[in-house]
Coordinates of C-alpha atoms and ligand atoms in Angstrom, one line a residue:
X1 CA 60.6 195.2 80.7
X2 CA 61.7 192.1 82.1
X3 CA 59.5 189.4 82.2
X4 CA 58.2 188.2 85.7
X5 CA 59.4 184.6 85.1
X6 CA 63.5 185.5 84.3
X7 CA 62.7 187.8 87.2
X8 CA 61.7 185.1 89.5
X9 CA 64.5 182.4 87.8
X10 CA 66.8 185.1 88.5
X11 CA 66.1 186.0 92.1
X12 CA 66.2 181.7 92.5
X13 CA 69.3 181.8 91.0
X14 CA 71.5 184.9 92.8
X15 CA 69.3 183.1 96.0
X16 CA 70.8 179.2 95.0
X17 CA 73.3 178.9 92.7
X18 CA 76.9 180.1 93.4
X19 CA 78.7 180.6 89.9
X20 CA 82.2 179.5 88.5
X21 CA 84.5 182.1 87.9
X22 CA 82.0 184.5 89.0
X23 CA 81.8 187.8 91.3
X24 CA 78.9 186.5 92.8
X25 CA 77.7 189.4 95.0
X26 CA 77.6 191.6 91.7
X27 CA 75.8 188.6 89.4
X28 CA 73.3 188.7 92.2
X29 CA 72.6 192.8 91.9
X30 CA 72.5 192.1 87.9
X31 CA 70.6 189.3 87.3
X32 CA 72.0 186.0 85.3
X33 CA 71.4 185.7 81.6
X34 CA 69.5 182.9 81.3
X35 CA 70.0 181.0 77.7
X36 CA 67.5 178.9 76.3
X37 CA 68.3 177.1 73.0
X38 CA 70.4 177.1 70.1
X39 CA 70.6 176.4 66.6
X40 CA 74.2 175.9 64.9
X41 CA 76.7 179.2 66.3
X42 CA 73.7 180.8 67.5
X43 CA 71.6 180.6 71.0
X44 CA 69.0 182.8 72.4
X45 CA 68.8 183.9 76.1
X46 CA 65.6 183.9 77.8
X47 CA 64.8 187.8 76.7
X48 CA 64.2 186.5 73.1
X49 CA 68.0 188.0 71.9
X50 CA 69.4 185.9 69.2
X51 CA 73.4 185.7 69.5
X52 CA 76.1 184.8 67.6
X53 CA 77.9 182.8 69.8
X54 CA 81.9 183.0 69.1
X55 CA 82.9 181.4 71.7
X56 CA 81.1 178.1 71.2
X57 CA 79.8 178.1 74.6
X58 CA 83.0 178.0 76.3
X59 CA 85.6 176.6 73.7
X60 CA 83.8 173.3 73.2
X61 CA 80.7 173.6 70.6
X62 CA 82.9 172.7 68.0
X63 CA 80.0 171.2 65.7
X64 CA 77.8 173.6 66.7
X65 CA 74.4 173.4 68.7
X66 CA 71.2 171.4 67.6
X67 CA 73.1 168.5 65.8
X68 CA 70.3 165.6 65.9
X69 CA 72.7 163.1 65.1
X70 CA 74.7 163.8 68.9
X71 CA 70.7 163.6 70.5
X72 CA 70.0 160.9 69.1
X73 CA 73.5 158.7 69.9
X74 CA 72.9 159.4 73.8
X75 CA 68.9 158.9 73.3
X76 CA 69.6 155.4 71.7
X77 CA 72.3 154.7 74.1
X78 CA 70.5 155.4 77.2
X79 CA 67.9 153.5 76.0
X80 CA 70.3 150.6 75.8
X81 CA 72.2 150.9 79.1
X82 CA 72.7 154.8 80.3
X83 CA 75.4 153.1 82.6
X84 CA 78.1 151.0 83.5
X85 CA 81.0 151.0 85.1
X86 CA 84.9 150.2 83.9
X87 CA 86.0 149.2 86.9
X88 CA 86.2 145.4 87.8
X89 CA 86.8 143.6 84.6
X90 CA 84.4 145.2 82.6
X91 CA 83.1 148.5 80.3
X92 CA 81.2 148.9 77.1
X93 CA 80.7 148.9 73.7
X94 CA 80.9 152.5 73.3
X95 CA 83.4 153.4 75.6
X96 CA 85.6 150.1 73.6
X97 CA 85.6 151.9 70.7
X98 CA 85.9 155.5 71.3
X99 CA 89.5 154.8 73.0
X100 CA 90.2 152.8 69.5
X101 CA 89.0 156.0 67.3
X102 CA 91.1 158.2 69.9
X103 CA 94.1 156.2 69.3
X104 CA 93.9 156.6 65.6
X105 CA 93.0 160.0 65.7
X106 CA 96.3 161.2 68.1
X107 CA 99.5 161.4 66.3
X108 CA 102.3 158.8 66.2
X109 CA 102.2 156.3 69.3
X110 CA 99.8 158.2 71.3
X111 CA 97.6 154.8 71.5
X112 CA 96.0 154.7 74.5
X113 CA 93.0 156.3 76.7
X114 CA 92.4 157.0 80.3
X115 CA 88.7 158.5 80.2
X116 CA 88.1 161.3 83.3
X117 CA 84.8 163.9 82.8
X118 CA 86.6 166.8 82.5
X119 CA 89.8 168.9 81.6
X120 CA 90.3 169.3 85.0
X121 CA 90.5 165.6 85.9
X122 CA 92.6 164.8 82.8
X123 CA 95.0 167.0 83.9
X124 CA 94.7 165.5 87.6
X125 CA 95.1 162.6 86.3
X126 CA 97.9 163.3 84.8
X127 CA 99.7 164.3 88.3
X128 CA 99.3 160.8 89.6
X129 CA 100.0 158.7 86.5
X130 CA 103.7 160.7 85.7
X131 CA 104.5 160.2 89.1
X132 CA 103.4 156.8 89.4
X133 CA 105.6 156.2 85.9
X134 CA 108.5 157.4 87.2
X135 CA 108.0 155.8 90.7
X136 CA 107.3 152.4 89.3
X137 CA 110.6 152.8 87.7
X138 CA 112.6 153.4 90.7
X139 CA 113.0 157.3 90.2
X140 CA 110.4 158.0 92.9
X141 CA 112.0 161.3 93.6
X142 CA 111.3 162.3 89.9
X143 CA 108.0 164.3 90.7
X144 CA 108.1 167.9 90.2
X145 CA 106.0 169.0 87.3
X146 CA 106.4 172.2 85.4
X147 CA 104.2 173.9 84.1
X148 CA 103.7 178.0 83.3
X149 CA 102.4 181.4 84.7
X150 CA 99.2 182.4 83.1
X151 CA 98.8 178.6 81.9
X152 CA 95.0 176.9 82.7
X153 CA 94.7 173.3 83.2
X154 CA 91.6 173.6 85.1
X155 CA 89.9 174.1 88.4
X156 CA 90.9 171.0 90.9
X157 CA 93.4 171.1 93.2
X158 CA 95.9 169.6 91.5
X159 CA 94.4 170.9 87.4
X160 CA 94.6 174.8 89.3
X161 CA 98.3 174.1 91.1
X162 CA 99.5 172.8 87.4
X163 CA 98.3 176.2 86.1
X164 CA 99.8 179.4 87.0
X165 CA 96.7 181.7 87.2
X166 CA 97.6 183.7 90.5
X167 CA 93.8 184.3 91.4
X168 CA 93.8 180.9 91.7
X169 CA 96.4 180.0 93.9
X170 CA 95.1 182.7 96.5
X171 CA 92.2 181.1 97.1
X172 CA 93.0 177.4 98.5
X173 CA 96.6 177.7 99.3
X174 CA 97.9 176.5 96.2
X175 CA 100.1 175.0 94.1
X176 CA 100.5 172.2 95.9
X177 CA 104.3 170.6 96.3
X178 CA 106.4 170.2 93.4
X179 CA 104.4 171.7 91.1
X180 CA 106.7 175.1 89.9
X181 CA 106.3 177.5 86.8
X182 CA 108.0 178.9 83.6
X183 CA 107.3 182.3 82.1
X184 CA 105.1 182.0 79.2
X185 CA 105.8 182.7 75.4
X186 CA 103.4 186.0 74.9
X187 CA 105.4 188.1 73.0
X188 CA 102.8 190.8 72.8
X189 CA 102.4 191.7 75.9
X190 CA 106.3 190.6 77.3
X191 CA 108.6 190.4 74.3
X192 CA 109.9 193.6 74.3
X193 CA 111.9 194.8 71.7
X194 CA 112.9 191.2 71.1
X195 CA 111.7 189.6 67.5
X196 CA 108.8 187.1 67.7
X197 CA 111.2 184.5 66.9
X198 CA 114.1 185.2 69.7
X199 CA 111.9 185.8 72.2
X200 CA 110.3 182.8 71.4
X201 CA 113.3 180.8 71.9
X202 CA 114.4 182.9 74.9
X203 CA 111.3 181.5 77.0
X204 CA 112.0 177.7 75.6
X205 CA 115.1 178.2 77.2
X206 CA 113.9 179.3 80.5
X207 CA 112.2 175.7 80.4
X208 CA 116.0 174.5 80.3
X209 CA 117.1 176.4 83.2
X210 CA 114.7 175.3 85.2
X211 CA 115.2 171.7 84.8
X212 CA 118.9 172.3 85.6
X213 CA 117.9 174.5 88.4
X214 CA 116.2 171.8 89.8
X215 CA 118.5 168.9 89.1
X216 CA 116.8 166.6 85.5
X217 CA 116.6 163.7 87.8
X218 CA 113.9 165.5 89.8
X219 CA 111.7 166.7 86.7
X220 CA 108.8 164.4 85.9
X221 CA 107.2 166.2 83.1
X222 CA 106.6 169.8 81.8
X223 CA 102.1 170.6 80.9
X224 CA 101.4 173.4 78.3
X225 CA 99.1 174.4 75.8
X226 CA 99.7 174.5 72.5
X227 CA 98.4 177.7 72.6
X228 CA 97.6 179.5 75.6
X229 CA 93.5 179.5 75.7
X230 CA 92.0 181.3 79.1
X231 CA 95.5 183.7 79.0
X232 CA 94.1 185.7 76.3
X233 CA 94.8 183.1 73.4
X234 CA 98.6 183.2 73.5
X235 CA 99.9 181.8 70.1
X236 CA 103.7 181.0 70.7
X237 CA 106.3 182.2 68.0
X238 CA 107.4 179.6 65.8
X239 CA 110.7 179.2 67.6
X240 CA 109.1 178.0 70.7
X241 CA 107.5 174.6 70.4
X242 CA 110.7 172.8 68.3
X243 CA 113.0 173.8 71.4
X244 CA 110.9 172.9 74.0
X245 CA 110.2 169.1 72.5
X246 CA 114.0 169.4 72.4
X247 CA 114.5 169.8 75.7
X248 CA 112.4 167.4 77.0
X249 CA 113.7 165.1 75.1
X250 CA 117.5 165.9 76.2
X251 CA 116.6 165.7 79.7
X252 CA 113.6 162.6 79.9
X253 CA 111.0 164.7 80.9
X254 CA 108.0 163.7 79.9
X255 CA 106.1 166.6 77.4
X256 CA 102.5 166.8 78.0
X257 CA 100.1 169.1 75.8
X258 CA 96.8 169.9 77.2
X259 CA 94.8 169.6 74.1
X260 CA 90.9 170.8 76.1
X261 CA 90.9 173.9 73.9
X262 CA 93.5 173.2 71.1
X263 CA 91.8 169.3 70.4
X264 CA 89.0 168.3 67.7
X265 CA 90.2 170.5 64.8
X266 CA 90.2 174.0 66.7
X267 CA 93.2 175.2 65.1
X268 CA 92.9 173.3 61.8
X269 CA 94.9 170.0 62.7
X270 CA 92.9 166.8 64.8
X271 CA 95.3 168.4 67.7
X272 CA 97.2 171.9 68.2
X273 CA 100.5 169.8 69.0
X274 CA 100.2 168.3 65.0
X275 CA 100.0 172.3 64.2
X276 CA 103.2 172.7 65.7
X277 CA 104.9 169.8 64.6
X278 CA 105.5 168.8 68.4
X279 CA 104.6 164.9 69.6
X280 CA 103.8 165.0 73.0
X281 CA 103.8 161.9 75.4
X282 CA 100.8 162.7 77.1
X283 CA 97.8 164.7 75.5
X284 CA 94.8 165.8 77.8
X285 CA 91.3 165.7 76.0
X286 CA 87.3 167.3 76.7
X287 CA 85.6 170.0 75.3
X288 CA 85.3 169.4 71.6
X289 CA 85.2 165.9 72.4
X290 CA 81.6 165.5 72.6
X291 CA 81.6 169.3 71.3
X292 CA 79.7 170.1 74.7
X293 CA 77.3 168.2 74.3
X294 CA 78.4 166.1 77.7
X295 CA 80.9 166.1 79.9
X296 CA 83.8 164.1 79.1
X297 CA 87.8 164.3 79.1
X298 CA 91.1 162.1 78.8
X299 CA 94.2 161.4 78.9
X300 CA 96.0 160.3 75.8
X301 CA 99.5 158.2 76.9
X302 CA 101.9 156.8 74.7
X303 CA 103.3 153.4 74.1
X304 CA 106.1 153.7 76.7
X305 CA 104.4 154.6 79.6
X306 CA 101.5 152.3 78.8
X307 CA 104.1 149.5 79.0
X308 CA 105.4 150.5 82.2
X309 CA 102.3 151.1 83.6
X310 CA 101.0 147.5 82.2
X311 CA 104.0 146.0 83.5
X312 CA 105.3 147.7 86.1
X313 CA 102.5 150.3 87.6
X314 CA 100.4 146.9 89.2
X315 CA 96.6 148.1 89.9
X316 CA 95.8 152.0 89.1
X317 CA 94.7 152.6 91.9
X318 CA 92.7 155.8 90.2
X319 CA 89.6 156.3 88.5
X320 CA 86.1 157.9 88.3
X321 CA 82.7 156.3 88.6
X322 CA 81.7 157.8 85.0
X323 CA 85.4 157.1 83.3
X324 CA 84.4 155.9 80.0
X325 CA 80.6 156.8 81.0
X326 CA 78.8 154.7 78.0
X327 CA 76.5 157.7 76.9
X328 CA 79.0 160.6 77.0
X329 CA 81.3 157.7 74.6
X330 CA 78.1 157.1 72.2
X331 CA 78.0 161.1 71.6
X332 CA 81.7 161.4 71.6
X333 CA 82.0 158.8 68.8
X334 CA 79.3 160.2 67.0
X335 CA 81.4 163.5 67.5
X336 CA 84.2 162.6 66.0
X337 CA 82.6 160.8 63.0
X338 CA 80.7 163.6 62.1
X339 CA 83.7 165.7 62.0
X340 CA 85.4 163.3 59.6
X341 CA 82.6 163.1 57.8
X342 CA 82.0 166.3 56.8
X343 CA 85.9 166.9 56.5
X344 CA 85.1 169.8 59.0
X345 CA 88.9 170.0 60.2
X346 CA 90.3 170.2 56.8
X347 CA 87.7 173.0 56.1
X348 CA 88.8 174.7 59.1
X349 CA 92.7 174.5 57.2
X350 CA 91.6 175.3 54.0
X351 CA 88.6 177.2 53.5
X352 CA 86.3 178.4 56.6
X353 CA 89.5 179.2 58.5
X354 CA 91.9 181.0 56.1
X355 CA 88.6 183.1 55.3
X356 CA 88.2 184.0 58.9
X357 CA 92.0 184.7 59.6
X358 CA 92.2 187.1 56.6
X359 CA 88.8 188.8 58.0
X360 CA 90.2 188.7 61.6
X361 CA 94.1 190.0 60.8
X362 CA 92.3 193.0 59.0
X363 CA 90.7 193.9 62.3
X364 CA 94.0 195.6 62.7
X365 CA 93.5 198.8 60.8
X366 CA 91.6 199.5 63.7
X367 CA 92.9 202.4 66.6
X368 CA 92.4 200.2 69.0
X369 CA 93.4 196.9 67.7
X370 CA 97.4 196.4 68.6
X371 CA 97.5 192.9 67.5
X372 CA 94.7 190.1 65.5
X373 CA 96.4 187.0 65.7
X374 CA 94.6 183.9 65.0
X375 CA 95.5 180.1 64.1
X376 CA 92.6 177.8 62.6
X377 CA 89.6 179.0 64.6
X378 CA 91.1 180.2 68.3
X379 CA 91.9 183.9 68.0
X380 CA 92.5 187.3 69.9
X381 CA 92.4 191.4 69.3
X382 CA 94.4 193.3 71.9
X383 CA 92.8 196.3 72.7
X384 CA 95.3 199.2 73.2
X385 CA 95.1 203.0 73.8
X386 CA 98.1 203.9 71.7
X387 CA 98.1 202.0 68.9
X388 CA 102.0 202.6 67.4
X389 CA 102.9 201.9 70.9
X390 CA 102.3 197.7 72.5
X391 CA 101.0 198.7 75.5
X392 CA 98.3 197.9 77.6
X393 CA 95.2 200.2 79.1
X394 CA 96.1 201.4 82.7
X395 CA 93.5 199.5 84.1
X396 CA 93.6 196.2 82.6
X397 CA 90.3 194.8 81.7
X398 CA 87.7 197.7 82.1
X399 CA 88.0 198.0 77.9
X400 CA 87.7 194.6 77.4
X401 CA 84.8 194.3 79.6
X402 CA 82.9 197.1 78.3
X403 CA 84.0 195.7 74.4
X404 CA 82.4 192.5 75.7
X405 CA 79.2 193.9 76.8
X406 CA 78.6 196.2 73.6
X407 CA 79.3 193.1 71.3
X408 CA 76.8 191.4 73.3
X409 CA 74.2 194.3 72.9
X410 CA 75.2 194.2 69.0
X411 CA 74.3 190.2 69.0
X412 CA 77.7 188.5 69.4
X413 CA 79.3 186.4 72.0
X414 CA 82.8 187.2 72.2
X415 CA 85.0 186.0 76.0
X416 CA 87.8 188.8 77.3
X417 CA 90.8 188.0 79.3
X418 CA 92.1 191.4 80.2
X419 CA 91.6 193.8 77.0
X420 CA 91.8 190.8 74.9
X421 CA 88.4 189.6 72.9
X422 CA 88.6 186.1 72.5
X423 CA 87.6 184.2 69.3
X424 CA 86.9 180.6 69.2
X425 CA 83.1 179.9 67.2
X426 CA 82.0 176.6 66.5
X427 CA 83.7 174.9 63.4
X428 CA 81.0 174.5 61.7
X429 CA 80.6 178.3 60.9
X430 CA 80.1 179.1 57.3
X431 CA 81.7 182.0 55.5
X432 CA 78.3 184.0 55.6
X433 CA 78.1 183.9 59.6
X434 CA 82.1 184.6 59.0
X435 CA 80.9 188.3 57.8
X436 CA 78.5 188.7 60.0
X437 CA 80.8 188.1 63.0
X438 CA 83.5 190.4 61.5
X439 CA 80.8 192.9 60.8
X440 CA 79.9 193.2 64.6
X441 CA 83.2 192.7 65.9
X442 CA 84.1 195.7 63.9
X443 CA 80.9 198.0 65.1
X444 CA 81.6 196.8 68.1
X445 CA 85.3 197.9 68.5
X446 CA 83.6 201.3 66.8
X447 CA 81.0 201.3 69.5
X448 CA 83.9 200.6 72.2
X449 CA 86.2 203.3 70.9
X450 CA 83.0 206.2 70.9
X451 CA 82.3 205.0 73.8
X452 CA 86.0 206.0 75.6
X453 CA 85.8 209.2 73.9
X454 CA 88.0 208.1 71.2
X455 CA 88.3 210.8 68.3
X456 CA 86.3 209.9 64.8
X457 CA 89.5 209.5 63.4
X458 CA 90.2 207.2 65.5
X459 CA 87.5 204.9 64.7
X460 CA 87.7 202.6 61.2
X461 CA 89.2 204.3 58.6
X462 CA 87.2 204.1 55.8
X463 CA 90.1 202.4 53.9
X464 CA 93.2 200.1 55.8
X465 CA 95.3 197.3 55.7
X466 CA 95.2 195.4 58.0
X467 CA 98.5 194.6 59.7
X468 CA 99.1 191.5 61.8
X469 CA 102.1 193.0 64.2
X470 CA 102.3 196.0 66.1
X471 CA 104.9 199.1 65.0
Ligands
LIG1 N1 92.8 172.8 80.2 C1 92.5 173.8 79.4 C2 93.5 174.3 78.4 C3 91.3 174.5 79.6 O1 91.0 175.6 78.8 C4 90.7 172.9 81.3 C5 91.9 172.3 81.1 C6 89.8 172.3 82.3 O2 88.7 171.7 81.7 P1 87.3 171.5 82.5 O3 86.6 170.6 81.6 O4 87.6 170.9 83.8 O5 86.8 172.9 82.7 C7 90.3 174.0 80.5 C8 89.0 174.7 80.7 C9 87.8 180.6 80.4 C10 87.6 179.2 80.9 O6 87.3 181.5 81.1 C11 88.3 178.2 80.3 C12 88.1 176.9 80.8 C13 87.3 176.7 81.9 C14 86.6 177.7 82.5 C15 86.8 179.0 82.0 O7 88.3 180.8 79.3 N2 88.9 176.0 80.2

């Protein structure tokens, strides 16, 4: 029985509060889940379940939930001054030396910080300043910006045009101008009979064609993720990244890698271009900055365009009230000591991580499992019917959906993008909670395949390897 408090939170709720990314009408007839607290990868929701949470809130809780030290850095800093502004000749202590440890974080001559609150407006931001860059330069017609189908840069106008999710574009009439795509490096679901490797250098090339298409002197950059997050974690073949930094290079368009999911040690590496050997000229930050514990994004430029914009760009005429807001910097700093600290990235390369890829990959003994791909801690099953065969469910994401919803019932928080479950727990997850989320990942793929009335011998076998590629 539900308790007459959620009841009434709930019926305030489906009356108040309209929900991101939600089918509201149908939230309404269900009833929220209302979570109440957590404690390191778990939280509890308002019914008294205890779940595993692998999806660390929503890609961000990379350290984890209940870290004092993070409550105490914005408690001692609002206590201080909870505010003040960067605007006009001034900022903060906080917000000072968080760009410093940013810059010495990023690779090579990534040195400098524009702070925004989100993902969304770092990638906004980044609209403006590319243009402005090549404007100030007296290439003012230099302002298309390419980005991908199936990419996610965020929700604003300008974040949602940059990504090519075509929900989104229906509803606003978006992109807006000069904003165009490239197909995007999933070889699962598009390669074909292509290798990994070919195919992956097939859609770097499409990058090429497009900037010719266009004419080079009209490209002012090209935004990607190092892997693909919101898609269904797309991990790009090995052949991809190398020729796309090649191409940008040939042609002066400026390489941007939105780091909100890829960032703060998610794949192993401080950033998921370092994992790919790539060195953007633009990085776009949040999430696992502050690990969720406040809003807060950026934009990482290099030592070029901070020249031109220093000498050239006169006054930005851009910025947020809370840019460089001085509590959400205290907690970020804290953050990112914390994950040096503890050498939590490096454990992510070497220990926590390889543990969870070799648990994860063997996920693909099971009938339903056509691929387990994985890279530090941001990984993916693809549900199939036929297993032998890559293809996908008739109607894309009812299996994921339901695999989703019996994973929850079985204690575990895993996202699905079509029939793909989505893995990306907090970093701090230790090699006991690593079994216990295989454990009920398994059952719950069991559970998923009874459930569609899929044989017994199509459930786990009782012995497998586990195979990371599709027949
Ligand atoms: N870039 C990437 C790669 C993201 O994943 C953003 C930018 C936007 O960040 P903000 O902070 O503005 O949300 C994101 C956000 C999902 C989902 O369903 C993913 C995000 C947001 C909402 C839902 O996986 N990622």
């Amino acid at each position: 029985m539900t308790d007459p408090n959620l009841r009434h939170l709930q019926q305030l709720d489906a009356a108040h509060h309209l929900h991101p990314f939600s089918d509201n009408a149908e939230l309404g007839r269900v009833g929220t889940r209302v979570l109440t607290r957590g404690e390191g990868v778990y939280v509890w929701d308002a019914q008294g379940n205890k779940l595993l949470d692998a999806f660390a809130g929503l890609w961000c809780v990379n350290l984890g939930y209940g870290r004092q030290e993070l409550v105490d850095a914005a408690s001692e800093q609002m206590r201080k001054l909870p505010f003040y502004n960067s605007f006009f000749q001034c900022t903060t202590e906080p917000t000072i030396r968080l760009a410093a440890k940013i810059a010495e974080l990023a690779p090579g001559d990534l040195n400098h910080v524009f702070f925004t609150n989100s993902g969304s407006e770092a990638n906004d931001t980044v609209v403006r300043m590319v243009r402005h860059f090549w404007s100030v330069q007296d290439q003012p017609q230099r302002n298309v910006i390419i980005g991908r189908h199936n990419g996610y840069h965020g929700s604003t106008v300008a974040g949602a045009s940059l990504g090519g999710m075509k929900g989104m574009h229906a509803q606003g009439g978006l992109p807006i101008a000069n904003i165009t795509h490239i197909n995007q490096p999933y070889w699962f679901g598009e390669g074909g009979r292509k290798t990994a490797e070919e195919f992956g250098r097939q859609r770097a090339a499409l990058l090429e064609r497009k900037i010719l298409k266009l004419g080079p002197e009209r490209v002012a950059a090209f935004i990607a993720e190092p892997i693909q997050g919101a898609a269904g974690v797309f991990i790009p073949p090995d052949s991809y990244w190398p020729d796309v930094q090649r191409i940008c290079r040939l042609y002066d368009v400026l390489l941007v890698a939105d780091e909100v999911v890829c960032g703060f040690g998610r794949t192993g590496r401080w950033f998921g271009s370092e994992y790919f050997g790539v060195q953007p000229d633009i990085m776009t930050i949040a999430k696992g900055l502050t690990s969720g514990y406040l809003p807060m994004g950026g934009v990482i430029f290099n030592d070029r365009i901070a020249q031109v914009l220093k000498e050239r760009g006169g006054e930005l005429t851009h910025g947020y009230t809370y840019s460089g807001h001085p509590v959400c910097a205290a907690v970020a700093l804290k953050n990112l000591q914390i994950l040096q600290d503890e050498g939590i990235v490096d454990r992510v390369a070497n220990d926590t991580g390889p543990y969870l890829a070799e648990g994860w990959k063997a996920l693909a003994d099971h009938p339903l499992v056509g691929e387990a791909r994985i890279v530090g801690m941001l990984g993916a099953l693809e549900l199939v019917p036929n297993k032998p065969k890559r293809q996908f469910f008739p109607d894309r994401g009812r299996v994921g959906t339901l695999c989703r919803s019996i994973a929850l019932r079985n204690g575990l928080i895993l996202r699905s993008t079509d029939d793909a479950m989505l893995l990306s727990p907090p970093l701090t997850i230790t090699r006991s909670e690593i079994d216990e989320l295989l454990r009920i990942t398994r059952k719950s793929l069991d559970d998923t395949a009874a459930e569609l009335g899929m044989s017994n011998s199509a459930r786990t076998p009782r012995s497998g390897q586990g195979r990371s590629r599709p027949a």
